[in-house]
Amino acid sequence: SSRAVLLLRPGWLITRKGVRETERKGEGCTQLNPRRWLNLQEYQSKKLMQESGVAVQRFYVADTASEALEAAKRLNAKEIVLKAQILAGGRGKGVFDSGLKGGVHLTKDPAVVGELANKMLGFNLTTKQTPKDGVKVKTVMVAEALDISRETYFAILMDRACNGPVMVGSPQGGMDIEEVAAKSPELIFKEVIDIFEGVRDDQALRMAANLGFKGPLERQAADQIKRLYDLFLKVDATQVEVNPLGETPEGQVVCFDAKINFDDNAEFRQKAVFAMDDMTESDPTETEAAKWDLKYIGMDGNIACFVNGAGLAMATCDIIDLHGGKPANFLDLGGGVKERQVYEAFKLLTADPKVEAILVNIFGGIVNCAIIANGITKACRELELKVPLVVRLEGTNVHEAKRILSESGLPITAADDLDDAAKKAVAAIKK
């Protein structure tokens, strides 16, 4: 979940991928459909920051043990940190199937970097957040290890209440910001950014002082804050979070760890950023669904849910459970649906061997129910659907949609409402 939960407003959606702002407008207006969250590896985020002049540790990326060894020598650092690059958290306490423990290692000997990389690259790393078989490590980051004398928290994110970006900071970094907000709310500082002026010098200096930077470090921290805002604008971010923004014994202000969320709707002008998207660790079904602007999350049950809207999807899952069934997935069509999307959605659902019945629950506001009905009949015929199908349609052009289904000659079970649909779907499995 996002660290900046203290700023959540109505209209923000907490998802498995993080926090995003969602908006649905009527016909004739722009419609924002859900998209799969952009995934960047740690080194990719650091590279974006580096390109904007943000101070990060010196680092290199390696795909082989020999490259890692050479990178360690080139760093010529007092101490080196070697990090396996996977998207899952908990790397430090993870275990490789090579027998190596830990996906993050510190050493002062470059030769050890080569030995460790040899036990990381090509092997699966299992952490609390990976699948049970782990994730194969294809890349490692070799970085200069720096001591941190003090840790702070800093973030820039969009806030609907302020109609734009805000800065949030705390002198207590290196821990969950939620914990700080709960125990010491007086240590949370906020600055609203004027989108026409950007971050003013007095704002940056005030935030730096509130973060506890003193003397020349205050000006240095203020400079880093302004550079982070430049990055925020440059890449069309919705959030840039640095935790910790640290102070070293040598008097440097460094961004040690960062999380960047991007505006999916800016993909057309951020092609270089979105081209870095690492989908190798994503669920293949979720990735395929995203190609058709479908939101898919797999579950453990046997009744596939085919709906439009996240709220309706959750309600459908709940009522299936209420009647003794278990949902097999969460599939959200969104708003601007075409027949081809319906067909592709059915392909995804029927490819899951766990699925024993499909429940379609559509409320046609923006969605034309007749388009859904045509897509359903096409999918049933071409995919030769073998499992029971229960359909509940309501809303725009629903009478035409029901006519299409009833005249199709297909074994489709119609439902009067959501409760009826859930009962029929559960009963179909028990037959």
CSV table of N, CA and C in Angstrom, one decimal, residues 187-332:
chain,number,residue,atom,x,y,z
A,187,LEU,N,4.8,15.5,13.9
A,187,LEU,CA,6.1,15.4,13.1
A,187,LEU,C,5.8,15.1,11.6
A,188,ILE,N,4.6,15.3,11.2
A,188,ILE,CA,4.2,15.3,9.8
A,188,ILE,C,4.0,16.7,9.2
A,189,PHE,N,4.8,17.0,8.2
A,189,PHE,CA,4.7,18.4,7.7
A,189,PHE,C,4.3,18.3,6.2
A,190,LYS,N,3.5,19.3,5.8
A,190,LYS,CA,2.9,19.4,4.5
A,190,LYS,C,3.0,20.7,3.9
A,191,GLU,N,3.3,20.8,2.6
A,191,GLU,CA,3.4,22.0,1.8
A,191,GLU,C,2.7,21.8,0.5
A,192,VAL,N,1.7,22.7,0.3
A,192,VAL,CA,0.9,22.7,-1.0
A,192,VAL,C,1.7,23.3,-2.1
A,193,ILE,N,1.9,22.7,-3.2
A,193,ILE,CA,2.7,23.2,-4.3
A,193,ILE,C,1.7,23.9,-5.3
A,194,ASP,N,2.0,25.2,-5.6
A,194,ASP,CA,1.3,25.9,-6.7
A,194,ASP,C,1.8,25.4,-8.0
A,195,ILE,N,0.9,24.9,-8.9
A,195,ILE,CA,1.3,24.2,-10.1
A,195,ILE,C,1.9,25.2,-11.1
A,196,PHE,N,1.6,26.5,-10.9
A,196,PHE,CA,2.1,27.5,-11.8
A,196,PHE,C,3.5,28.0,-11.4
A,197,GLU,N,3.7,28.0,-10.1
A,197,GLU,CA,5.0,28.5,-9.5
A,197,GLU,C,6.0,27.4,-9.3
A,198,GLY,N,5.5,26.2,-9.0
A,198,GLY,CA,6.4,25.1,-8.7
A,198,GLY,C,6.8,25.2,-7.2
A,199,VAL,N,7.8,24.5,-6.8
A,199,VAL,CA,8.3,24.5,-5.4
A,199,VAL,C,9.2,25.8,-5.3
A,200,ARG,N,8.7,26.7,-4.4
A,200,ARG,CA,9.5,27.9,-4.2
A,200,ARG,C,10.6,27.7,-3.3
A,201,ASP,N,11.6,28.6,-3.3
A,201,ASP,CA,12.8,28.4,-2.5
A,201,ASP,C,12.4,28.4,-1.0
A,202,ASP,N,11.5,29.3,-0.6
A,202,ASP,CA,11.2,29.3,0.8
A,202,ASP,C,10.5,28.1,1.3
A,203,GLN,N,9.7,27.5,0.4
A,203,GLN,CA,9.0,26.2,0.7
A,203,GLN,C,10.0,25.1,0.9
A,204,ALA,N,10.9,25.0,-0.1
A,204,ALA,CA,12.0,23.9,0.0
A,204,ALA,C,12.8,24.0,1.2
A,205,LEU,N,13.2,25.3,1.6
A,205,LEU,CA,14.0,25.5,2.8
A,205,LEU,C,13.2,25.2,4.1
A,206,ARG,N,12.0,25.6,4.1
A,206,ARG,CA,11.1,25.3,5.2
A,206,ARG,C,11.0,23.8,5.4
A,207,MET,N,10.7,23.1,4.4
A,207,MET,CA,10.6,21.6,4.5
A,207,MET,C,11.9,21.0,4.9
A,208,ALA,N,13.0,21.5,4.4
A,208,ALA,CA,14.3,21.0,4.8
A,208,ALA,C,14.6,21.2,6.3
A,209,ALA,N,14.2,22.4,6.8
A,209,ALA,CA,14.4,22.7,8.2
A,209,ALA,C,13.4,21.8,9.0
A,210,ASN,N,12.2,21.6,8.6
A,210,ASN,CA,11.3,20.7,9.3
A,210,ASN,C,11.8,19.2,9.3
A,211,LEU,N,12.5,18.9,8.3
A,211,LEU,CA,13.1,17.5,8.3
A,211,LEU,C,14.3,17.4,9.2
A,212,GLY,N,14.7,18.5,9.7
A,212,GLY,CA,15.8,18.5,10.7
A,212,GLY,C,17.2,18.7,10.1
A,213,PHE,N,17.3,19.1,8.8
A,213,PHE,CA,18.6,19.4,8.3
A,213,PHE,C,19.1,20.8,8.7
A,214,LYS,N,20.4,20.8,9.1
A,214,LYS,CA,20.9,22.1,9.7
A,214,LYS,C,22.1,22.6,8.9
A,215,GLY,N,22.4,23.9,9.0
A,215,GLY,CA,23.6,24.4,8.4
A,215,GLY,C,23.6,24.3,6.9
A,216,PRO,N,24.7,23.9,6.3
A,216,PRO,CA,24.8,23.8,4.9
A,216,PRO,C,23.9,22.6,4.3
A,217,LEU,N,23.6,21.7,5.2
A,217,LEU,CA,22.8,20.5,4.8
A,217,LEU,C,21.4,21.0,4.5
A,218,GLU,N,20.9,22.1,5.1
A,218,GLU,CA,19.6,22.6,4.9
A,218,GLU,C,19.4,23.0,3.4
A,219,ARG,N,20.4,23.8,2.9
A,219,ARG,CA,20.4,24.2,1.6
A,219,ARG,C,20.5,23.0,0.6
A,220,GLN,N,21.3,22.1,1.0
A,220,GLN,CA,21.5,20.9,0.1
A,220,GLN,C,20.3,20.1,0.0
A,221,ALA,N,19.6,19.9,1.2
A,221,ALA,CA,18.3,19.2,1.2
A,221,ALA,C,17.2,19.9,0.4
A,222,ALA,N,17.2,21.2,0.5
A,222,ALA,CA,16.2,22.0,-0.3
A,222,ALA,C,16.5,21.8,-1.8
A,223,ASP,N,17.7,21.8,-2.2
A,223,ASP,CA,18.1,21.6,-3.6
A,223,ASP,C,17.6,20.2,-4.0
A,224,GLN,N,17.7,19.2,-3.2
A,224,GLN,CA,17.3,17.8,-3.6
A,224,GLN,C,15.7,17.8,-3.7
A,225,ILE,N,15.1,18.5,-2.8
A,225,ILE,CA,13.6,18.6,-2.8
A,225,ILE,C,13.1,19.2,-4.2
A,226,LYS,N,13.8,20.3,-4.6
A,226,LYS,CA,13.4,20.9,-5.9
A,226,LYS,C,13.7,20.0,-7.1
A,227,ARG,N,14.8,19.2,-7.0
A,227,ARG,CA,15.1,18.3,-8.1
A,227,ARG,C,14.1,17.2,-8.1
A,228,LEU,N,13.7,16.7,-6.9
A,228,LEU,CA,12.7,15.7,-6.9
A,228,LEU,C,11.3,16.1,-7.5
A,229,TYR,N,11.0,17.4,-7.3
A,229,TYR,CA,9.8,17.9,-7.9
A,229,TYR,C,10.0,18.0,-9.5
A,230,ASP,N,11.2,18.4,-9.9
A,230,ASP,CA,11.4,18.4,-11.3
A,230,ASP,C,11.2,17.0,-11.9
A,231,LEU,N,11.7,16.0,-11.2
A,231,LEU,CA,11.5,14.6,-11.7
A,231,LEU,C,10.0,14.3,-11.7
A,232,PHE,N,9.3,14.7,-10.6
A,232,PHE,CA,7.8,14.4,-10.5
A,232,PHE,C,7.1,14.9,-11.8
A,233,LEU,N,7.5,16.1,-12.2
A,233,LEU,CA,6.8,16.7,-13.4
A,233,LEU,C,7.3,16.0,-14.7
A,234,LYS,N,8.6,15.8,-14.8
A,234,LYS,CA,9.3,15.3,-16.0
A,234,LYS,C,8.7,13.9,-16.4
A,235,VAL,N,8.4,13.0,-15.4
A,235,VAL,CA,8.0,11.7,-15.8
A,235,VAL,C,6.5,11.5,-15.6
A,236,ASP,N,5.7,12.6,-15.3
A,236,ASP,CA,4.3,12.5,-15.1
A,236,ASP,C,4.0,11.5,-14.0
A,237,ALA,N,4.7,11.7,-12.8
A,237,ALA,CA,4.5,10.9,-11.7
A,237,ALA,C,3.2,11.3,-10.9
A,238,THR,N,2.6,10.3,-10.2
A,238,THR,CA,1.5,10.7,-9.3
A,238,THR,C,2.0,10.7,-7.9
A,239,GLN,N,3.2,10.0,-7.7
A,239,GLN,CA,3.8,10.0,-6.4
A,239,GLN,C,5.3,9.7,-6.5
A,240,VAL,N,6.1,10.5,-5.8
A,240,VAL,CA,7.6,10.2,-5.7
A,240,VAL,C,7.8,10.2,-4.2
A,241,GLU,N,8.2,9.0,-3.7
A,241,GLU,CA,8.3,8.8,-2.2
A,241,GLU,C,9.8,8.4,-1.9
A,242,VAL,N,10.5,9.1,-1.1
A,242,VAL,CA,11.8,8.8,-0.7
A,242,VAL,C,11.9,8.5,0.8
A,243,ASN,N,12.2,7.2,1.1
A,243,ASN,CA,12.3,6.8,2.5
A,243,ASN,C,13.3,5.7,2.6
A,244,PRO,N,14.5,6.1,3.1
A,244,PRO,CA,14.8,7.4,3.7
A,244,PRO,C,15.5,8.4,2.7
A,245,LEU,N,15.3,9.6,3.0
A,245,LEU,CA,16.1,10.7,2.5
A,245,LEU,C,17.1,10.9,3.6
A,246,GLY,N,18.3,10.4,3.4
A,246,GLY,CA,19.3,10.3,4.5
A,246,GLY,C,20.4,11.3,4.5
A,247,GLU,N,21.0,11.4,5.7
A,247,GLU,CA,22.2,12.3,5.9
A,247,GLU,C,23.4,11.4,6.2
A,248,THR,N,24.5,11.6,5.5
A,248,THR,CA,25.7,10.7,5.8
A,248,THR,C,26.6,11.4,6.7
A,249,PRO,N,27.5,10.7,7.4
A,249,PRO,CA,28.5,11.3,8.3
A,249,PRO,C,29.4,12.3,7.5
A,250,GLU,N,29.5,12.1,6.2
A,250,GLU,CA,30.4,13.0,5.4
A,250,GLU,C,29.7,14.3,5.0
A,251,GLY,N,28.4,14.4,5.4
A,251,GLY,CA,27.7,15.7,5.1
A,251,GLY,C,27.1,15.7,3.7
A,252,GLN,N,26.5,14.5,3.3
A,252,GLN,CA,25.8,14.4,2.1
A,252,GLN,C,24.3,14.2,2.4
A,253,VAL,N,23.5,14.7,1.5
A,253,VAL,CA,22.0,14.4,1.6
A,253,VAL,C,21.8,13.4,0.4
A,254,VAL,N,21.3,12.2,0.7
A,254,VAL,CA,21.2,11.2,-0.4
A,254,VAL,C,19.8,10.5,-0.3
A,255,CYS,N,19.3,10.3,-1.5
A,255,CYS,CA,18.0,9.5,-1.6
A,255,CYS,C,18.4,8.0,-1.6
A,256,PHE,N,18.2,7.3,-0.5
A,256,PHE,CA,18.6,6.0,-0.4
A,256,PHE,C,17.6,5.0,-1.0
A,257,ASP,N,16.4,5.3,-0.9
A,257,ASP,CA,15.4,4.3,-1.4
A,257,ASP,C,14.2,5.1,-1.9
A,258,ALA,N,13.6,4.8,-3.0
A,258,ALA,CA,12.6,5.6,-3.5
A,258,ALA,C,11.5,4.7,-4.2
A,259,LYS,N,10.3,5.2,-4.2
A,259,LYS,CA,9.2,4.6,-4.9
A,259,LYS,C,8.5,5.6,-5.8
A,260,ILE,N,8.4,5.3,-7.1
A,260,ILE,CA,7.8,6.2,-8.0
A,260,ILE,C,6.5,5.6,-8.6
A,261,ASN,N,5.4,6.3,-8.5
A,261,ASN,CA,4.1,5.9,-9.2
A,261,ASN,C,3.9,6.8,-10.4
A,262,PHE,N,3.5,6.2,-11.5
A,262,PHE,CA,3.3,7.0,-12.7
A,262,PHE,C,1.9,7.1,-13.1
A,263,ASP,N,1.5,8.2,-13.8
A,263,ASP,CA,0.2,8.3,-14.4
A,263,ASP,C,0.0,7.5,-15.6
A,264,ASP,N,-0.8,6.4,-15.6
A,264,ASP,CA,-1.0,5.6,-16.7
A,264,ASP,C,-1.5,6.3,-17.9
A,265,ASN,N,-2.2,7.4,-17.7
A,265,ASN,CA,-2.8,8.1,-18.9
A,265,ASN,C,-1.7,9.0,-19.6
A,266,ALA,N,-0.5,9.0,-19.0
A,266,ALA,CA,0.5,9.8,-19.7
A,266,ALA,C,1.5,8.9,-20.5
A,267,GLU,N,1.0,7.6,-20.7
A,267,GLU,CA,1.9,6.6,-21.4
A,267,GLU,C,2.2,7.1,-22.8
A,268,PHE,N,1.3,7.8,-23.5
A,268,PHE,CA,1.5,8.3,-24.8
A,268,PHE,C,2.7,9.2,-24.9
A,269,ARG,N,3.0,9.9,-23.9
A,269,ARG,CA,4.2,10.9,-23.9
A,269,ARG,C,5.3,10.5,-23.0
A,270,GLN,N,5.2,9.3,-22.4
A,270,GLN,CA,6.3,8.8,-21.5
A,270,GLN,C,6.7,7.4,-22.1
A,271,LYS,N,6.9,7.3,-23.4
A,271,LYS,CA,7.1,6.0,-24.0
A,271,LYS,C,8.4,5.4,-23.5
A,272,ALA,N,9.4,6.2,-23.2
A,272,ALA,CA,10.7,5.7,-22.7
A,272,ALA,C,10.6,5.1,-21.3
A,273,VAL,N,9.8,5.7,-20.5
A,273,VAL,CA,9.6,5.2,-19.1
A,273,VAL,C,8.7,3.9,-19.2
A,274,PHE,N,7.7,3.9,-19.9
A,274,PHE,CA,6.8,2.7,-20.0
A,274,PHE,C,7.4,1.6,-20.7
A,275,ALA,N,8.4,1.9,-21.5
A,275,ALA,CA,9.2,0.8,-22.2
A,275,ALA,C,10.0,0.0,-21.2
A,276,MET,N,10.3,0.6,-20.0
A,276,MET,CA,11.1,-0.1,-19.0
A,276,MET,C,10.2,-1.0,-18.2
A,277,ASP,N,8.9,-1.0,-18.4
A,277,ASP,CA,8.0,-1.8,-17.6
A,277,ASP,C,8.5,-3.3,-17.6
A,278,ASP,N,8.7,-3.8,-16.4
A,278,ASP,CA,9.2,-5.2,-16.2
A,278,ASP,C,8.0,-6.1,-15.9
A,279,MET,N,7.6,-6.9,-16.9
A,279,MET,CA,6.4,-7.7,-16.8
A,279,MET,C,6.7,-9.2,-16.5
A,280,THR,N,8.0,-9.5,-16.3
A,280,THR,CA,8.5,-10.9,-16.2
A,280,THR,C,7.9,-11.5,-14.9
A,281,GLU,N,7.7,-10.6,-13.9
A,281,GLU,CA,7.2,-11.2,-12.6
A,281,GLU,C,5.7,-11.1,-12.4
A,282,SER,N,5.1,-10.5,-13.4
A,282,SER,CA,3.6,-10.3,-13.3
A,282,SER,C,2.9,-11.6,-13.7
A,283,ASP,N,1.7,-11.8,-13.1
A,283,ASP,CA,0.9,-12.9,-13.5
A,283,ASP,C,0.6,-12.8,-15.0
A,284,PRO,N,0.8,-13.9,-15.8
A,284,PRO,CA,0.6,-13.9,-17.2
A,284,PRO,C,-0.8,-13.5,-17.6
A,285,THR,N,-1.8,-14.0,-16.8
A,285,THR,CA,-3.2,-13.7,-17.1
A,285,THR,C,-3.5,-12.2,-16.9
A,286,GLU,N,-2.9,-11.6,-15.8
A,286,GLU,CA,-3.1,-10.2,-15.6
A,286,GLU,C,-2.5,-9.4,-16.7
A,287,THR,N,-1.3,-9.8,-17.2
A,287,THR,CA,-0.6,-9.1,-18.3
A,287,THR,C,-1.4,-9.2,-19.5
A,288,GLU,N,-1.9,-10.4,-19.9
A,288,GLU,CA,-2.8,-10.5,-21.1
A,288,GLU,C,-4.0,-9.7,-21.0
A,289,ALA,N,-4.6,-9.7,-19.8
A,289,ALA,CA,-5.9,-8.9,-19.6
A,289,ALA,C,-5.6,-7.4,-19.8
A,290,ALA,N,-4.4,-6.9,-19.3
A,290,ALA,CA,-4.1,-5.5,-19.5
A,290,ALA,C,-4.0,-5.1,-20.9
A,291,LYS,N,-3.6,-6.0,-21.8
A,291,LYS,CA,-3.6,-5.7,-23.3
A,291,LYS,C,-4.9,-5.3,-23.8
A,292,TRP,N,-6.0,-5.7,-23.2
A,292,TRP,CA,-7.3,-5.4,-23.6
A,292,TRP,C,-8.1,-4.5,-22.7
A,293,ASP,N,-7.3,-3.8,-21.9
A,293,ASP,CA,-7.8,-2.8,-20.9
A,293,ASP,C,-8.8,-3.5,-19.9
A,294,LEU,N,-8.5,-4.7,-19.5
A,294,LEU,CA,-9.3,-5.4,-18.5
A,294,LEU,C,-8.5,-5.5,-17.2
A,295,LYS,N,-9.1,-5.5,-16.1
A,295,LYS,CA,-8.5,-5.6,-14.8
A,295,LYS,C,-8.8,-7.0,-14.3
A,296,TYR,N,-7.7,-7.8,-14.1
A,296,TYR,CA,-7.9,-9.2,-13.7
A,296,TYR,C,-7.1,-9.5,-12.5
A,297,ILE,N,-7.7,-10.1,-11.5
A,297,ILE,CA,-7.0,-10.6,-10.3
A,297,ILE,C,-7.5,-12.0,-10.0
A,298,GLY,N,-6.6,-13.0,-10.0
A,298,GLY,CA,-7.0,-14.4,-9.8
A,298,GLY,C,-7.2,-14.7,-8.4
A,299,MET,N,-8.2,-15.6,-8.1
A,299,MET,CA,-8.5,-16.0,-6.7
A,299,MET,C,-8.5,-17.5,-6.7
A,300,ASP,N,-8.9,-18.1,-5.6
A,300,ASP,CA,-8.8,-19.5,-5.4
A,300,ASP,C,-10.1,-20.3,-5.7
A,301,GLY,N,-11.2,-19.6,-6.0
A,301,GLY,CA,-12.5,-20.3,-6.1
A,301,GLY,C,-12.7,-20.9,-7.5
A,302,ASN,N,-14.0,-21.2,-7.8
A,302,ASN,CA,-14.4,-21.9,-9.0
A,302,ASN,C,-15.5,-21.2,-9.8
A,303,ILE,N,-16.0,-20.0,-9.3
A,303,ILE,CA,-17.0,-19.3,-10.1
A,303,ILE,C,-16.3,-18.0,-10.6
A,304,ALA,N,-16.2,-17.9,-11.9
A,304,ALA,CA,-15.6,-16.8,-12.6
A,304,ALA,C,-16.6,-15.6,-12.5
A,305,CYS,N,-16.0,-14.4,-12.2
A,305,CYS,CA,-16.9,-13.2,-12.1
A,305,CYS,C,-16.5,-12.2,-13.3
A,306,PHE,N,-17.5,-11.8,-14.0
A,306,PHE,CA,-17.3,-11.0,-15.2
A,306,PHE,C,-18.2,-9.8,-15.0
A,307,VAL,N,-17.6,-8.6,-14.6
A,307,VAL,CA,-18.4,-7.5,-14.2
A,307,VAL,C,-17.8,-6.2,-14.8
A,308,ASN,N,-18.5,-5.1,-14.6
A,308,ASN,CA,-18.0,-3.8,-14.9
A,308,ASN,C,-18.0,-2.9,-13.7
A,309,GLY,N,-16.8,-2.5,-13.3
A,309,GLY,CA,-16.7,-1.6,-12.1
A,309,GLY,C,-16.2,-2.4,-10.9
A,310,ALA,N,-15.2,-1.8,-10.2
A,310,ALA,CA,-14.5,-2.4,-9.1
A,310,ALA,C,-15.5,-2.7,-8.0
A,311,GLY,N,-16.4,-1.7,-7.7
A,311,GLY,CA,-17.3,-1.9,-6.6
A,311,GLY,C,-18.3,-3.0,-6.9
A,312,LEU,N,-18.8,-3.1,-8.1
A,312,LEU,CA,-19.7,-4.2,-8.5
A,312,LEU,C,-19.0,-5.5,-8.4
A,313,ALA,N,-17.7,-5.5,-8.8
A,313,ALA,CA,-16.9,-6.8,-8.7
A,313,ALA,C,-16.8,-7.3,-7.3
A,314,MET,N,-16.5,-6.4,-6.4
A,314,MET,CA,-16.4,-6.8,-5.0
A,314,MET,C,-17.7,-7.2,-4.4
A,315,ALA,N,-18.8,-6.5,-4.8
A,315,ALA,CA,-20.1,-7.0,-4.3
A,315,ALA,C,-20.5,-8.3,-4.8
A,316,THR,N,-20.1,-8.6,-6.1
A,316,THR,CA,-20.4,-9.9,-6.7
A,316,THR,C,-19.6,-11.0,-6.0
A,317,CYS,N,-18.4,-10.8,-5.7
A,317,CYS,CA,-17.5,-11.7,-5.0
A,317,CYS,C,-18.1,-12.0,-3.6
A,318,ASP,N,-18.6,-11.0,-3.0
A,318,ASP,CA,-19.1,-11.1,-1.6
A,318,ASP,C,-20.4,-12.0,-1.6
A,319,ILE,N,-21.3,-11.7,-2.6
A,319,ILE,CA,-22.6,-12.4,-2.6
A,319,ILE,C,-22.5,-13.8,-3.0
A,320,ILE,N,-21.5,-14.1,-3.9
A,320,ILE,CA,-21.2,-15.5,-4.2
A,320,ILE,C,-20.7,-16.3,-2.9
A,321,ASP,N,-19.9,-15.6,-2.2
A,321,ASP,CA,-19.4,-16.2,-0.9
A,321,ASP,C,-20.6,-16.4,0.1
A,322,LEU,N,-21.5,-15.4,0.1
A,322,LEU,CA,-22.6,-15.5,1.0
A,322,LEU,C,-23.5,-16.7,0.7
A,323,HIS,N,-23.6,-17.1,-0.6
A,323,HIS,CA,-24.4,-18.2,-0.9
A,323,HIS,C,-23.6,-19.5,-1.0
A,324,GLY,N,-22.4,-19.5,-0.4
A,324,GLY,CA,-21.7,-20.8,-0.3
A,324,GLY,C,-20.7,-21.1,-1.4
A,325,GLY,N,-20.6,-20.1,-2.3
A,325,GLY,CA,-19.6,-20.3,-3.4
A,325,GLY,C,-18.3,-19.6,-3.2
A,326,LYS,N,-17.4,-19.8,-4.1
A,326,LYS,CA,-16.1,-19.1,-4.0
A,326,LYS,C,-15.7,-18.5,-5.4
A,327,PRO,N,-15.4,-17.2,-5.4
A,327,PRO,CA,-15.0,-16.5,-6.7
A,327,PRO,C,-13.7,-17.0,-7.2
A,328,ALA,N,-13.6,-17.2,-8.5
A,328,ALA,CA,-12.3,-17.7,-9.1
A,328,ALA,C,-11.4,-16.5,-9.5
A,329,ASN,N,-12.1,-15.3,-9.6
A,329,ASN,CA,-11.3,-14.2,-10.1
A,329,ASN,C,-12.1,-12.9,-9.8
A,330,PHE,N,-11.4,-11.8,-10.1
A,330,PHE,CA,-12.0,-10.4,-10.1
A,330,PHE,C,-11.7,-9.9,-11.5
A,331,LEU,N,-12.7,-9.8,-12.4
A,331,LEU,CA,-12.4,-9.3,-13.7
A,331,LEU,C,-13.3,-8.1,-14.0
A,332,ASP,N,-12.7,-6.9,-14.2
A,332,ASP,CA,-13.4,-5.7,-14.3
A,332,ASP,C,-13.3,-5.2,-15.8
